[in-house]
Coordinates of C-alpha atoms in Angstrom, one line a residue:
N1 CA 23.5 10.6 27.2
K2 CA 24.9 6.9 27.1
A3 CA 22.3 4.8 25.5
S4 CA 20.9 1.9 27.1
E5 CA 21.6 -1.4 26.6
N6 CA 20.1 -5.1 26.0
V7 CA 16.7 -4.0 27.5
L8 CA 13.8 -6.5 28.3
I9 CA 10.0 -5.4 28.8
E10 CA 7.8 -8.2 29.1
N11 CA 4.4 -8.8 30.6
V12 CA 3.7 -5.5 31.6
V13 CA 0.3 -3.5 31.1
V14 CA 0.4 0.6 31.1
Q15 CA -3.0 2.1 30.5
N16 CA -4.3 5.9 30.5
S17 CA -1.2 7.6 30.1
N18 CA -0.9 11.3 29.9
R19 CA 1.2 11.4 27.1
N20 CA 2.5 8.0 25.4
N21 CA 2.3 4.4 27.2
F22 CA 5.8 3.9 26.7
T23 CA 8.3 6.3 25.2
V24 CA 12.0 4.7 24.1
G25 CA 14.8 7.4 24.0
A26 CA 18.6 6.4 22.9
V27 CA 18.7 2.5 23.2
K28 CA 20.8 -0.2 21.6
G29 CA 18.8 -3.5 21.9
L30 CA 15.3 -3.4 23.3
K31 CA 13.0 -5.8 23.2
I32 CA 9.1 -5.8 24.3
K33 CA 7.0 -8.9 24.2
N34 CA 3.5 -9.8 25.6
C35 CA 2.5 -6.3 26.9
S36 CA -0.4 -4.3 26.5
F37 CA -0.7 -0.7 26.0
L38 CA -3.9 0.8 25.9
D39 CA -5.8 4.4 25.9
A40 CA -2.9 6.8 25.7
N41 CA -3.9 10.3 26.2
G42 CA -3.7 13.6 27.2
T43 CA -0.5 15.2 25.8
M44 CA 0.7 14.5 22.3
P45 CA 1.5 12.1 20.9
K46 CA -0.7 10.2 22.7
A47 CA 0.8 6.8 21.1
G48 CA 1.2 3.2 22.8
I49 CA 5.0 3.2 22.1
D50 CA 6.8 6.3 21.1
I51 CA 10.4 5.5 19.7
E52 CA 12.0 9.2 19.7
P53 CA 15.4 9.0 20.5
D54 CA 16.2 12.9 22.0
G55 CA 18.8 15.1 20.4
L56 CA 20.8 15.1 16.6
Q57 CA 23.6 12.5 18.3
E58 CA 21.2 9.7 20.0
K59 CA 20.0 6.8 17.6
A60 CA 17.3 4.2 18.8
E61 CA 18.6 0.9 17.3
D62 CA 18.0 -3.0 17.3
I63 CA 14.2 -3.0 18.6
I64 CA 11.8 -5.6 18.6
I65 CA 8.1 -5.7 19.5
E66 CA 6.4 -8.7 19.5
G67 CA 3.0 -10.1 20.4
C68 CA 1.8 -7.1 22.1
T69 CA -1.4 -5.8 22.3
F70 CA -2.7 -1.8 21.3
S71 CA -6.0 -0.6 22.1
G72 CA -7.6 2.8 22.7
N73 CA -4.3 4.7 22.0
I74 CA -5.7 7.9 20.5
T75 CA -2.8 9.1 17.8
G76 CA -1.5 5.7 17.1
D77 CA -0.5 2.3 18.4
I78 CA 3.3 2.7 17.4
I79 CA 5.0 5.5 16.2
M80 CA 8.8 6.1 15.3
G81 CA 11.2 8.8 14.2
G82 CA 13.4 11.6 15.7
G83 CA 16.9 12.1 16.8
N84 CA 19.8 10.9 14.9
G85 CA 17.5 7.6 13.6
C86 CA 16.1 4.4 14.4
K87 CA 17.6 1.5 12.6
N88 CA 17.0 -2.3 12.7
V89 CA 13.1 -2.4 13.7
T90 CA 11.0 -5.4 14.2
I91 CA 7.0 -5.2 14.9
V92 CA 5.8 -8.8 14.5
N93 CA 3.2 -10.7 15.6
N94 CA 0.9 -7.8 17.5
K95 CA -2.8 -6.9 17.8
L96 CA -3.3 -3.1 16.6
S97 CA -6.7 -0.8 16.8
N98 CA -4.5 2.2 15.6
S99 CA -1.8 2.9 13.3
I100 CA 1.9 2.2 12.9
N101 CA 3.2 5.4 11.9
I102 CA 6.6 6.2 10.7
P103 CA 7.1 9.7 10.4
G104 CA 11.1 9.6 10.7
Q105 CA 12.9 13.2 11.5
I106 CA 13.1 15.7 8.4
G107 CA 16.7 15.1 7.0
V108 CA 16.9 11.8 9.1
Q109 CA 15.7 8.1 7.5
V110 CA 14.4 5.3 9.8
N111 CA 16.3 2.6 8.3
N112 CA 15.9 -1.4 8.3
V113 CA 12.1 -2.4 9.3
L114 CA 10.4 -5.3 9.5
I115 CA 6.1 -5.2 10.1
S116 CA 4.9 -8.6 9.5
N117 CA 2.1 -10.9 10.7
N118 CA 0.1 -8.3 12.6
I119 CA -3.4 -7.6 12.5
I120 CA -4.3 -4.0 12.1
N121 CA -8.0 -3.0 12.9
M122 CA -8.3 0.6 12.4
P123 CA -11.4 2.2 14.2
S124 CA -14.5 3.3 12.6
G125 CA -14.3 7.0 11.0
S126 CA -10.3 6.8 11.3
L127 CA -8.8 9.2 8.4
G128 CA -5.5 7.4 8.9
S129 CA -3.7 4.4 7.7
G130 CA -3.0 1.1 9.0
V131 CA 0.8 1.5 8.3
S132 CA 2.1 4.8 7.2
L133 CA 5.7 5.2 6.0
M134 CA 7.2 8.5 5.5
R135 CA 11.4 9.1 5.6
V136 CA 11.8 5.5 5.8
S137 CA 14.4 3.2 3.7
N138 CA 14.3 -0.6 3.5
C139 CA 11.1 -1.4 4.8
V140 CA 9.2 -4.7 4.5
V141 CA 5.5 -4.7 5.5
S142 CA 4.3 -8.6 4.8
N143 CA 1.7 -10.8 5.9
N144 CA -0.5 -8.3 7.6
I145 CA -4.1 -8.1 8.0
I146 CA -5.2 -4.4 7.7
S147 CA -8.9 -3.7 7.8
Q148 CA -11.3 -0.9 9.2
T149 CA -13.8 -1.6 11.3
G150 CA -17.8 0.1 10.9
T151 CA -18.9 2.2 8.2
P152 CA -18.2 4.5 6.1
L153 CA -14.9 3.4 4.9
T154 CA -12.4 6.3 5.4
C155 CA -9.1 4.8 6.2
N156 CA -6.1 3.8 4.3
G157 CA -4.6 0.2 4.4
V158 CA -0.7 1.4 3.4
K159 CA 0.4 4.9 3.0
I160 CA 3.5 5.7 1.7
R161 CA 4.6 9.3 1.8
D162 CA 8.0 11.5 0.9
D163 CA 11.6 10.1 1.2
A164 CA 10.4 6.6 1.4
N165 CA 12.3 4.0 -0.7
K166 CA 13.0 0.5 -0.9
I167 CA 10.0 -0.4 0.2
I168 CA 8.4 -4.1 -0.1
I169 CA 4.7 -4.6 0.5
S170 CA 4.1 -8.5 0.2
D171 CA 1.5 -11.0 1.3
N172 CA -0.9 -9.1 2.8
V173 CA -4.6 -9.0 3.2
I174 CA -6.2 -5.7 3.1
N175 CA -9.9 -5.3 3.2
R176 CA -12.9 -3.0 4.1
V177 CA -10.9 0.3 3.6
A178 CA -10.9 3.1 1.5
I179 CA -8.0 2.8 -0.4
G180 CA -5.5 -0.1 -0.2
I181 CA -2.1 1.3 -0.9
Q182 CA -1.7 4.7 -1.6
T183 CA 1.3 7.2 -2.5
D184 CA 0.9 11.0 -1.6
S185 CA 1.1 13.4 -4.6
N186 CA 3.7 15.7 -5.9
I187 CA 5.9 14.3 -3.0
N188 CA 9.9 13.8 -4.4
G189 CA 11.9 10.8 -2.9
I190 CA 9.3 7.8 -3.3
S191 CA 10.9 5.6 -5.2
N192 CA 11.7 1.4 -5.8
I193 CA 8.3 0.4 -4.5
K194 CA 7.4 -3.0 -5.1
I195 CA 3.7 -4.4 -4.2
V196 CA 3.5 -7.8 -4.8
N197 CA 1.4 -11.1 -3.7
N198 CA -1.0 -9.0 -1.8
V199 CA -5.2 -9.5 -1.6
F200 CA -7.4 -6.3 -1.8
E201 CA -11.1 -7.2 -1.2
E202 CA -14.1 -5.1 -0.5
V203 CA -12.2 -1.7 -0.3
V204 CA -13.4 1.4 -2.8
H205 CA -10.1 1.8 -4.7
G206 CA -7.4 -0.5 -4.9
L207 CA -3.9 1.1 -4.9
S208 CA -3.6 5.2 -5.9
I209 CA 0.0 5.4 -7.3
L210 CA 0.1 9.3 -7.6
S211 CA 4.1 10.3 -7.2
L212 CA 7.1 7.9 -7.7
S213 CA 10.5 8.7 -8.7
S214 CA 11.3 5.4 -10.6
Y215 CA 9.3 2.5 -11.5
S216 CA 6.7 0.6 -9.1
D217 CA 6.2 -3.1 -9.3
I218 CA 2.6 -4.0 -8.9
K219 CA 2.7 -8.0 -9.5
N220 CA 1.0 -11.1 -8.6
N221 CA -2.0 -9.2 -6.4
T222 CA -5.4 -10.3 -6.5
F223 CA -8.1 -7.5 -6.3
A224 CA -12.2 -8.8 -5.7
K225 CA -14.8 -6.5 -4.9
I226 CA -13.3 -3.2 -5.6
S227 CA -16.5 -0.8 -5.4
N228 CA -14.2 1.8 -7.7
V229 CA -11.4 1.8 -9.2
S230 CA -8.9 -1.0 -8.5
I231 CA -5.5 0.9 -9.9
A232 CA -5.1 4.3 -10.6
A233 CA -1.4 5.2 -11.9
L234 CA -0.2 8.3 -12.8
I235 CA 3.7 7.5 -12.9
N236 CA 5.6 4.8 -13.7
S237 CA 4.7 1.1 -13.3
N238 CA 5.2 -2.6 -13.9
I239 CA 1.3 -4.1 -13.8
E240 CA 2.1 -8.1 -14.4
G241 CA 0.4 -11.1 -13.2
N242 CA -2.7 -9.4 -11.2
K243 CA -6.2 -10.9 -11.0
F244 CA -9.0 -8.5 -11.2
Y245 CA -12.5 -10.4 -10.2
N246 CA -15.9 -8.5 -9.8
T247 CA -14.6 -5.2 -9.4
G248 CA -17.0 -1.9 -9.8
L249 CA -16.1 0.6 -12.1
T250 CA -12.8 1.0 -14.3
T251 CA -10.2 -1.8 -13.2
L252 CA -7.3 0.1 -14.5
R253 CA -7.0 3.9 -15.1
L254 CA -3.6 4.9 -16.4
N255 CA -2.6 8.5 -17.0
I256 CA 1.3 8.0 -17.3
T257 CA 4.1 7.4 -19.7
N258 CA 6.1 4.3 -20.0
C259 CA 4.0 1.6 -18.2
V260 CA 3.4 -2.4 -18.4
V261 CA 0.5 -3.9 -18.3
S262 CA 1.2 -7.5 -19.1
N263 CA -0.4 -11.2 -18.3
N264 CA -3.2 -10.0 -15.9
Q265 CA -6.6 -11.4 -15.8
F266 CA -10.0 -10.0 -15.6
E267 CA -13.4 -11.4 -14.7
N268 CA -16.5 -9.9 -14.6
C269 CA -15.6 -6.5 -14.3
G270 CA -17.1 -3.5 -13.8
T271 CA -20.1 -4.7 -11.9
Q272 CA -21.9 -1.4 -11.2
D273 CA -21.4 -0.5 -14.6
K274 CA -20.8 -2.5 -17.6
T275 CA -20.1 0.5 -19.8
Q276 CA -16.9 1.3 -18.0
A277 CA -13.4 -0.1 -19.8
M278 CA -11.4 -2.7 -18.0
I279 CA -8.1 -0.6 -18.9
D280 CA -8.7 3.3 -19.1
L281 CA -5.8 4.6 -21.4
A282 CA -6.9 7.7 -20.0
K283 CA -3.5 9.7 -20.9
A284 CA -1.1 7.0 -21.3
E285 CA 1.7 7.2 -23.9
N286 CA 4.5 4.7 -24.8
C287 CA 3.0 1.7 -22.9
L288 CA 2.8 -1.7 -23.5
I289 CA -0.4 -3.5 -23.0
N290 CA 0.4 -7.5 -23.7
G291 CA -0.7 -11.1 -22.6
N292 CA -3.9 -9.8 -20.7
M293 CA -7.2 -12.0 -20.9
F294 CA -10.5 -10.1 -20.1
Q295 CA -13.5 -12.0 -19.7
S296 CA -16.8 -10.6 -18.8
G297 CA -20.6 -11.5 -18.9
T298 CA -21.7 -9.1 -21.5
A299 CA -20.6 -7.6 -24.9
S300 CA -21.1 -4.2 -23.9
Q301 CA -18.3 -3.7 -22.0
P302 CA -15.2 -2.3 -23.6
P303 CA -11.9 -4.3 -22.3
I304 CA -9.9 -1.2 -23.3
Y305 CA -11.0 2.5 -23.9
E306 CA -8.4 5.0 -25.0
A307 CA -9.2 8.8 -24.5
V308 CA -6.9 10.9 -26.5
V309 CA -4.6 10.5 -29.3
P310 CA -1.2 9.6 -27.9
T311 CA 1.6 11.8 -28.7
L312 CA 3.7 8.4 -28.0
P313 CA 1.9 5.7 -29.6
S314 CA 1.0 2.7 -27.3
V315 CA 1.6 -1.4 -28.4
I316 CA -1.3 -3.0 -27.3
S317 CA -0.4 -6.6 -28.3
N318 CA -1.4 -10.4 -27.7
N319 CA -4.7 -10.0 -25.6
F320 CA -7.7 -12.2 -25.5
A321 CA -10.9 -11.2 -24.8
R322 CA -13.9 -13.2 -24.4
Y323 CA -17.2 -12.5 -25.2
R324 CA -16.3 -9.3 -27.5
S325 CA -16.1 -8.6 -31.3
G326 CA -13.2 -5.9 -30.6
L327 CA -11.0 -4.5 -27.8
G328 CA -13.0 -1.4 -27.6
I329 CA -12.2 2.4 -28.7
I330 CA -8.6 2.4 -29.8
K331 CA -7.1 5.9 -31.4
S332 CA -5.4 6.3 -34.6
G333 CA -1.3 5.8 -34.0
T334 CA -1.6 3.3 -31.2
I335 CA 0.0 0.2 -32.5
L336 CA -2.4 -3.1 -32.5
L337 CA -0.8 -6.6 -32.8
N338 CA -1.9 -10.0 -32.6
N339 CA -5.2 -9.5 -30.4
Y340 CA -7.9 -12.0 -30.4
T341 CA -11.7 -11.9 -29.4
L342 CA -14.3 -14.3 -29.3

C-alpha cells in the first residue's frame, strides 16, 4: 500500500473509541495539531494515538504532534512502534495524563525522536512511566514537566529499556514520582545516555542506573527532597557538577567499576538518617572521587563510606568536607590525596 503523504489533522476531538482514538499507519508527513484524544478503551492497545505502520515494508515518518490534549486513555496517550519503523517524530507542547511509550519493534528501531515542552501528569496508582524508551535511537527528551497525581508514588518519570541508545534527557522537571529516571537491569543494548540539567524534586529515588553497555553522563542536575537514594549506579557513570539538597538517605550508592564522581555539591543530605553516608562506595572499584564539596549540619554524618576492601583501589582526592574531622570510613588500599576537612 502507498503511504499517505502530507496530512494535516487539526482542531479535532476524538473520544471514547473502542481501541485507539487515532491509529497511524504508513505515512510520510503528518501533522496533528490542537486536537483532543480522550478516553480510549475497549480492545488493546487503547491509546490516544498509536503510531503502528503495518507490515515489514511500511514506515511512519516525518510526524509532528503539537498542542494536543490527552486524557483518560487507558494504556497510554502516545504509543509508537511497528512495521518497518518510525522516523523523525516530534512531540511538543502537549498536555498528557498518561505515558508516551515507545516500545519499538523487535529488530527495528524508532529513530530521531524529539519529546519537548510537554506536561505529563501521570494518574494516581500508575505503574508506568511518563516517558518509556525501548528500541529507540537518537532521542531527545527535554524541557518537559513530568509528575504524578496523588499518593502513593508508584510511577517512573522516564524509563530506558533495551536497545535504547544515543539518548539525551535534559532540562526537565521531574517531581512526585517513585523513580526519576530508571534503566532496566540485565538488558543489553542500552548505551550513550546523557542526563543533564534536570531538576528532580520530591521523588523517592532520583536515578537508578542499572544497566548500560557504555558510560552514562550524569551532569549538572539538581536533586532536592529525595526521600531515599538520589543516584544508585551499577554500571560505568560520569557523575559531575550535580547539586544535592535535603536528601533523605544515602545520596550516591555506587556498586560499580570505573566511575568518576567530581565537582558535586552535597548540602544537608541524609535528613532522615544522619548516619547514612553521602557517598556509599558499596562495591566500587577503580573510581575517582575528586573535587566534591560536602556540607552537613551535623558531624555524625560521614561524607564517604567504603563497605569492602576493593580489588582495584579507587582514588579520593581534593574533596572538602565541612563540619567533619575526617572523610568517613575508608578501607585500606584506597588512595587519599589532598582532602580537607573543617
